[in-house]
Amino acid sequence: MQEKRAEMDKRLSSEAISVLEVPVHDQHSTYPEPFASMIKGRTKRRLGDFFNLSNFGVNLTHLEPGAISALRHSHSKQDEFIYILEGNPTLHTDDGKSKLTPGMCAGFMAGSGNGHQLINESDKEVIYLEIGDRTPGDTGSYPDDDLQAAMTESGWQFSHKDGTPY
Amino acid sequence: MQEKRAEMDKRLSSEAISVLEVPVHDQHSTYPEPFASMIKGRTKRRLGDFFNLSNFGVNLTHLEPGAISALRHSHSKQDEFIYILEGNPTLHTDDGKSKLTPGMCAGFMAGSGNGHQLINESDKEVIYLEIGDRTPGDTGSYPDDDLQAAMTESGWQFSHKDGTPY
C-alpha cells in the first residue's frame, strides 16, 4: 500500500519538492544474513527514482546512531559519490577512518578497489546524499566480509568469496 | 597554473574533503555569443571530476544575484538532478516559475522535453548541487532561444534551430 502510494506520488513533471516529501523506501537490505541485520537504522529516500531518473540514483539516506551505510565495499564499474548534509559520520576506507562534517564530500571511483562505508559512531542522526550510476555488469567486493556480489537482471546476486551461493 | 594546481589536487584516494577545497572551474560557458555572456555570475566546482569519477558529474554551483544556471533547456538522453543547499533560486520550466528553498530538489528526466533553468532573482547567493550523467549521443533543446546542441567527441556543438552553425 505504501509502495502504491509512493508510485502515485512520483512526479511526471519537473515540479520541485522538499526531499522529505519523498516516501522512505521500505525495502530491507538485499544482503544475505547475517549481513542484512547489520543494516538496521539506515533509511533511504530514492530521490532520483521519484523523478523517474534511470541513468543514476540519488538517495537521501539517514543513519541512526550506530548504523552503517553498507558493508565496506567497492564497485568494479559504477562510480559513487557522497555529500554530507547533517551529522558526523565516520568514513572507513583502505586509508583508515576519518570523521566527516556537513559540507564534506567523497567520491569512490569505479575499479579503484578501495572499500568504503560510513559508520555513525556519534550519538546524533547522520543525513547524506549518495549518488551512483547504473552501469550494467557491476560487481561488488567486500574486503572485510566473506561476501561478493554481481549485478544481474534480477538484482544483486550474493555469494561467498569461493563462489558458493548463500 | 591554476589548472595545474587543480590537477595536482585531484584525489586518487577516497579521502573526503570539504567541497570548498575543490578549485572553481575557470572555463567559461561553451555557448556561442550572445548566449555565453548571459552566464555571468555562475561558478562551478567539479566535485565528481575531482575524484576522477567519469560516469556522472556532480557540480557545486554558485549563482550570484541575477545569474542563471543555464539557458532553459532539456536533454534527450541525459538525466539531471538538482539539490538546493543555500538561497532561493527560481525554477523555470514548462510548468511555470516556482521559488525553491534549501532542502528542495528536482529531477529532469532525459527525453521529457521539459526545458528547465534556475534563475537567482533574489539578492543573496544561491548554492546548489547539480548531477548529470554522461550518456553519449545527447542533444540539448532550448525552447526560448534560437539554439540547439549536439554532444560530439570534442564537446557540445551548437547551431541555430535551422541547423546553421554559429
Short mmCIF file of C-alpha atoms in Angstrom, two decimals:
data_model
loop_
_atom_site.label_atom_id
_atom_site.label_comp_id
_atom_site.label_asym_id
_atom_site.label_seq_id
_atom_site.Cartn_x
_atom_site.Cartn_y
_atom_site.Cartn_z
CA MET A 1 0.00 0.00 0.00
CA GLN A 2 2.80 2.34 0.94
CA GLU A 3 4.56 1.17 -2.22
CA LYS A 4 1.41 2.04 -4.19
CA ARG A 5 1.24 5.48 -2.65
CA ALA A 6 4.90 6.12 -3.45
CA GLU A 7 4.23 5.12 -7.03
CA MET A 8 1.31 7.52 -7.26
CA ASP A 9 3.37 10.27 -5.73
CA LYS A 10 6.00 10.06 -8.42
CA ARG A 11 6.35 13.30 -10.28
CA LEU A 12 5.96 13.11 -14.01
CA SER A 13 6.50 16.85 -14.21
CA SER A 14 9.69 18.63 -13.18
CA GLU A 15 8.00 20.30 -10.22
CA ALA A 16 10.46 20.61 -7.33
CA ILE A 17 9.70 19.14 -3.92
CA SER A 18 11.17 19.06 -0.45
CA VAL A 19 13.28 15.91 -0.11
CA LEU A 20 11.29 14.90 2.97
CA GLU A 21 8.15 14.61 0.81
CA VAL A 22 9.71 11.58 -0.90
CA PRO A 23 8.49 8.44 0.91
CA VAL A 24 11.02 6.34 2.81
CA HIS A 25 11.85 3.26 0.76
CA ASP A 26 10.65 0.31 2.85
CA GLN A 27 12.63 -2.47 1.20
CA HIS A 28 15.12 -4.10 3.56
CA SER A 29 18.72 -4.79 2.67
CA THR A 30 19.19 -7.38 -0.07
CA TYR A 31 22.28 -8.76 1.70
CA PRO A 32 22.03 -12.38 2.87
CA GLU A 33 22.09 -12.97 6.62
CA PRO A 34 23.96 -12.36 8.84
CA PHE A 35 24.71 -9.16 6.92
CA ALA A 36 21.15 -7.92 6.31
CA SER A 37 20.56 -7.48 10.03
CA MET A 38 23.62 -5.24 10.26
CA ILE A 39 21.86 -2.57 8.20
CA LYS A 40 19.35 -1.64 10.90
CA GLY A 41 18.87 2.05 11.48
CA ARG A 42 19.51 3.02 7.86
CA THR A 43 16.65 4.55 5.84
CA LYS A 44 16.67 5.80 2.26
CA ARG A 45 14.54 8.11 0.18
CA ARG A 46 15.04 7.42 -3.50
CA LEU A 47 15.02 10.96 -4.83
CA GLY A 48 16.17 10.20 -8.37
CA ASP A 49 13.69 7.34 -8.83
CA PHE A 50 10.95 9.67 -7.60
CA PHE A 51 11.56 11.83 -10.66
CA ASN A 52 11.79 8.75 -12.90
CA LEU A 53 15.52 9.18 -13.49
CA SER A 54 17.07 5.96 -14.71
CA ASN A 55 20.72 6.73 -15.54
CA PHE A 56 21.75 7.28 -11.94
CA GLY A 57 20.28 7.11 -8.46
CA VAL A 58 20.27 9.86 -5.83
CA ASN A 59 19.30 8.78 -2.34
CA LEU A 60 18.76 10.83 0.81
CA THR A 61 19.99 8.46 3.49
CA HIS A 62 19.57 8.71 7.27
CA LEU A 63 21.79 6.77 9.68
CA GLU A 64 20.69 6.48 13.28
CA PRO A 65 23.44 6.36 15.91
CA GLY A 66 25.26 3.04 15.46
CA ALA A 67 24.01 2.45 11.92
CA ILE A 68 26.21 1.87 8.87
CA SER A 69 25.68 2.87 5.22
CA ALA A 70 26.63 -0.59 3.92
CA LEU A 71 29.24 -3.25 4.46
CA ARG A 72 32.61 -1.85 3.43
CA HIS A 73 32.67 -2.39 -0.33
CA SER A 74 33.90 -1.19 -3.70
CA HIS A 75 32.32 -1.31 -7.18
CA SER A 76 34.01 -2.53 -10.35
CA LYS A 77 32.06 -0.40 -12.84
CA GLN A 78 29.85 2.07 -11.01
CA ASP A 79 31.08 5.35 -9.55
CA GLU A 80 29.77 6.55 -6.20
CA PHE A 81 29.67 9.97 -4.55
CA ILE A 82 28.51 11.18 -1.14
CA TYR A 83 27.76 14.65 0.24
CA ILE A 84 27.22 15.08 3.99
CA LEU A 85 24.20 17.23 4.91
CA GLU A 86 23.92 16.69 8.67
CA GLY A 87 25.84 14.96 11.44
CA ASN A 88 29.29 13.46 11.74
CA PRO A 89 29.67 10.07 10.09
CA THR A 90 32.96 8.21 10.11
CA LEU A 91 34.27 7.30 6.65
CA HIS A 92 36.11 3.98 6.69
CA THR A 93 38.28 3.13 3.65
CA ASP A 94 41.59 1.35 2.99
CA ASP A 95 43.19 4.64 4.08
CA GLY A 96 41.70 4.33 7.58
CA LYS A 97 38.91 6.14 9.38
CA SER A 98 38.10 9.83 9.32
CA LYS A 99 35.31 11.89 10.85
CA LEU A 100 33.26 13.92 8.37
CA THR A 101 31.27 17.11 8.84
CA PRO A 102 28.42 18.71 6.85
CA GLY A 103 29.70 20.17 3.57
CA MET A 104 32.23 17.41 3.08
CA CYS A 105 32.11 15.03 0.13
CA ALA A 106 33.92 11.99 -1.19
CA GLY A 107 33.99 10.14 -4.48
CA PHE A 108 34.62 6.45 -4.98
CA MET A 109 35.85 5.78 -8.49
CA ALA A 110 34.75 2.54 -10.14
CA GLY A 111 37.50 -0.05 -10.19
CA SER A 112 39.66 1.59 -7.52
CA GLY A 113 39.20 -1.43 -5.26
CA ASN A 114 39.17 0.88 -2.23
CA GLY A 115 36.39 -0.42 0.02
CA HIS A 116 34.33 2.29 1.73
CA GLN A 117 31.48 2.65 4.18
CA LEU A 118 30.03 5.28 6.50
CA ILE A 119 29.54 4.46 10.18
CA ASN A 120 27.53 6.64 12.53
CA GLU A 121 29.72 6.44 15.64
CA SER A 122 28.12 9.62 17.02
CA ASP A 123 25.00 10.00 19.18
CA LYS A 124 23.17 12.12 16.58
CA GLU A 125 21.49 11.26 13.30
CA VAL A 126 23.55 11.48 10.11
CA ILE A 127 21.95 12.61 6.83
CA TYR A 128 23.72 12.48 3.48
CA LEU A 129 23.15 12.32 -0.26
CA GLU A 130 24.54 9.30 -2.11
CA ILE A 131 24.79 9.11 -5.87
CA GLY A 132 25.60 6.10 -8.02
CA ASP A 133 25.22 5.29 -11.69
CA ARG A 134 23.69 2.18 -13.18
CA THR A 135 26.39 0.84 -15.48
CA PRO A 136 25.50 -2.81 -16.18
CA GLY A 137 27.79 -5.71 -15.30
CA ASP A 138 28.83 -4.18 -11.98
CA THR A 139 30.30 -6.30 -9.20
CA GLY A 140 30.78 -5.55 -5.51
CA SER A 141 33.86 -6.51 -3.44
CA TYR A 142 33.77 -6.70 0.36
CA PRO A 143 37.28 -6.62 1.88
CA ASP A 144 36.13 -7.32 5.46
CA ASP A 145 33.47 -9.99 4.87
CA ASP A 146 33.06 -13.38 3.20
CA LEU A 147 30.83 -11.90 0.51
CA GLN A 148 30.91 -10.95 -3.15
CA ALA A 149 28.16 -9.55 -5.35
CA ALA A 150 27.31 -9.48 -9.04
CA MET A 151 24.60 -7.32 -10.61
CA THR A 152 22.21 -9.45 -12.66
CA GLU A 153 19.00 -8.58 -14.46
CA SER A 154 17.06 -9.55 -11.36
CA GLY A 155 19.23 -7.54 -8.99
CA TRP A 156 22.31 -8.21 -6.85
CA GLN A 157 23.35 -11.85 -6.55
CA PHE A 158 25.45 -12.59 -3.47
CA SER A 159 27.85 -15.45 -2.85
CA HIS A 160 30.67 -16.46 -0.55
CA LYS A 161 34.14 -15.45 -1.72
CA ASP A 162 34.70 -19.02 -3.02
CA GLY A 163 31.59 -18.67 -5.23
CA THR A 164 29.27 -20.81 -3.08
CA PRO A 165 25.82 -19.21 -3.06
CA TYR A 166 24.23 -18.02 0.19
CA MET B 1 48.78 27.44 -13.41
CA GLN B 2 45.50 27.26 -11.52
CA GLU B 3 44.53 24.40 -13.86
CA LYS B 4 47.79 22.65 -13.00
CA ARG B 5 47.16 23.09 -9.29
CA ALA B 6 43.64 21.69 -9.64
CA GLU B 7 45.05 18.69 -11.47
CA MET B 8 47.60 18.08 -8.73
CA ASP B 9 44.92 18.45 -6.08
CA LYS B 10 42.85 15.64 -7.55
CA ARG B 11 42.38 12.88 -5.08
CA LEU B 12 43.42 9.46 -6.21
CA SER B 13 42.42 8.11 -2.83
CA SER B 14 38.92 8.19 -1.41
CA GLU B 15 39.84 10.74 1.24
CA ALA B 16 36.93 13.08 1.89
CA ILE B 17 37.28 16.85 1.53
CA SER B 18 35.27 19.98 2.13
CA VAL B 19 33.55 20.95 -1.13
CA LEU B 20 35.10 24.42 -0.92
CA GLU B 21 38.56 22.86 -1.24
CA VAL B 22 37.74 21.91 -4.82
CA PRO B 23 39.01 24.69 -7.12
CA VAL B 24 36.49 26.78 -9.03
CA HIS B 25 36.43 25.63 -12.63
CA ASP B 26 37.62 28.62 -14.68
CA GLN B 27 36.33 27.60 -18.09
CA HIS B 28 33.72 29.98 -19.45
CA SER B 29 30.43 28.88 -20.96
CA THR B 30 30.76 26.98 -24.22
CA TYR B 31 27.61 28.67 -25.58
CA PRO B 32 28.13 30.84 -28.67
CA GLU B 33 27.51 34.57 -28.23
CA PRO B 34 25.22 36.26 -27.38
CA PHE B 35 24.40 33.40 -25.00
CA ALA B 36 27.82 32.91 -23.37
CA SER B 37 27.70 36.40 -21.87
CA MET B 38 24.39 35.59 -20.21
CA ILE B 39 26.11 33.07 -17.92
CA LYS B 40 27.99 35.70 -15.89
CA GLY B 41 27.88 35.24 -12.14
CA ARG B 42 27.76 31.44 -12.29
CA THR B 43 30.71 29.46 -10.89
CA LYS B 44 31.14 25.70 -10.68
CA ARG B 45 33.28 23.33 -8.66
CA ARG B 46 33.51 19.95 -10.38
CA LEU B 47 33.31 17.66 -7.38
CA GLY B 48 32.86 14.39 -9.25
CA ASP B 49 35.73 15.10 -11.66
CA PHE B 50 37.91 15.95 -8.65
CA PHE B 51 37.56 12.35 -7.52
CA ASN B 52 38.12 11.06 -11.07
CA LEU B 53 34.52 9.91 -11.47
CA SER B 54 33.61 9.50 -15.13
CA ASN B 55 30.09 8.02 -15.25
CA PHE B 56 28.40 11.14 -13.92
CA GLY B 57 29.26 14.67 -12.91
CA VAL B 58 28.48 16.37 -9.61
CA ASN B 59 28.97 20.13 -9.53
CA LEU B 60 28.70 22.57 -6.66
CA THR B 61 27.33 25.66 -8.39
CA HIS B 62 27.08 29.21 -7.07
CA LEU B 63 24.74 31.77 -8.65
CA GLU B 64 25.25 35.42 -7.77
CA PRO B 65 22.12 37.59 -7.64
CA GLY B 66 20.85 37.90 -11.23
CA ALA B 67 22.74 34.88 -12.53
CA ILE B 68 21.20 31.87 -14.28
CA SER B 69 22.21 28.21 -14.21
CA ALA B 70 21.95 27.82 -18.00
CA LEU B 71 19.64 28.80 -20.83
CA ARG B 72 16.34 26.99 -20.34
CA HIS B 73 17.00 23.57 -21.88
CA SER B 74 16.22 19.85 -21.85
CA HIS B 75 18.36 16.79 -22.62
CA SER B 76 17.40 13.92 -24.91
CA LYS B 77 19.47 11.21 -23.22
CA GLN B 78 20.99 12.51 -20.01
CA ASP B 79 19.13 12.77 -16.71
CA GLU B 80 19.68 15.78 -14.46
CA PHE B 81 19.06 16.35 -10.76
CA ILE B 82 19.45 19.38 -8.50
CA TYR B 83 19.52 19.79 -4.72
CA ILE B 84 19.34 23.29 -3.21
CA LEU B 85 21.87 23.92 -0.41
CA GLU B 86 21.57 27.68 0.13
CA GLY B 87 19.44 30.56 -1.10
CA ASN B 88 16.21 30.83 -3.04
CA PRO B 89 16.56 30.20 -6.76
CA THR B 90 13.56 30.34 -9.08
CA LEU B 91 12.99 27.16 -11.08
CA HIS B 92 11.63 27.91 -14.55
CA THR B 93 10.12 25.01 -16.53
CA ASP B 94 7.24 24.48 -18.97
CA ASP B 95 5.07 24.35 -15.82
CA GLY B 96 5.96 27.95 -14.94
CA LYS B 97 8.14 29.51 -12.26
CA SER B 98 8.47 28.47 -8.62
CA LYS B 99 10.68 29.67 -5.78
CA LEU B 100 12.84 26.99 -4.17
CA THR B 101 14.30 26.78 -0.69
CA PRO B 102 17.21 24.78 0.79
CA GLY B 103 16.35 21.09 1.08
CA MET B 104 14.30 21.11 -2.11
CA CYS B 105 15.24 19.01 -5.12
CA ALA B 106 14.08 18.41 -8.67
CA GLY B 107 14.81 15.82 -11.32
CA PHE B 108 14.75 16.32 -15.07
CA MET B 109 14.23 13.04 -16.84
CA ALA B 110 16.00 12.55 -20.17
CA GLY B 111 13.64 12.90 -23.12
CA SER B 112 10.87 14.69 -21.21
CA GLY B 113 11.32 17.76 -23.39
CA ASN B 114 10.54 19.98 -20.40
CA GLY B 115 13.04 22.83 -20.54
CA HIS B 116 14.42 23.94 -17.18
CA GLN B 117 16.73 26.53 -15.68
CA LEU B 118 17.43 28.15 -12.32
CA ILE B 119 17.38 31.92 -12.03
CA ASN B 120 18.65 33.79 -8.99
CA GLU B 121 16.03 36.51 -8.72
CA SER B 122 16.94 37.11 -5.07
CA ASP B 123 19.56 39.43 -3.59
CA LYS B 124 21.53 36.61 -1.97
CA GLU B 125 23.84 33.96 -3.35
CA VAL B 126 22.34 30.61 -4.36
CA ILE B 127 24.33 27.37 -3.91
CA TYR B 128 23.19 24.01 -5.22
CA LEU B 129 24.40 20.58 -6.27
CA GLU B 130 23.75 19.53 -9.86
CA ILE B 131 24.17 15.98 -11.09
CA GLY B 132 24.12 14.71 -14.65
CA ASP B 133 25.22 11.52 -16.33
CA ARG B 134 27.39 11.20 -19.44
CA THR B 135 25.30 9.06 -21.77
CA PRO B 136 26.76 9.56 -25.27
CA GLY B 137 24.73 10.95 -28.19
CA ASP B 138 22.96 13.52 -26.02
CA THR B 139 21.31 16.58 -27.55
CA GLY B 140 20.11 19.81 -25.95
CA SER B 141 16.89 21.66 -26.81
CA TYR B 142 16.34 25.32 -25.96
CA PRO B 143 12.64 26.30 -26.06
CA ASP B 144 13.24 30.04 -25.59
CA ASP B 145 16.29 30.59 -27.80
CA ASP B 146 17.41 30.04 -31.40
CA LEU B 147 19.86 27.35 -30.35
CA GLN B 148 20.28 23.60 -30.43
CA ALA B 149 23.17 21.46 -29.24
CA ALA B 150 24.62 18.05 -30.01
CA MET B 151 27.26 16.29 -27.91
CA THR B 152 30.22 15.26 -30.08
CA GLU B 153 33.56 13.70 -29.18
CA SER B 154 35.06 17.18 -28.93
CA GLY B 155 32.25 18.58 -26.76
CA TRP B 156 28.97 20.40 -27.36
CA GLN B 157 28.37 21.60 -30.91
CA PHE B 158 25.88 24.46 -31.16
CA SER B 159 23.79 25.56 -34.10
CA HIS B 160 20.78 27.69 -34.93
CA LYS B 161 17.44 25.85 -34.88
CA ASP B 162 17.58 25.57 -38.70
CA GLY B 163 20.93 23.77 -38.44
CA THR B 164 23.13 26.72 -39.47
CA PRO B 165 26.30 26.72 -37.37
CA TYR B 166 27.13 29.65 -35.10
#
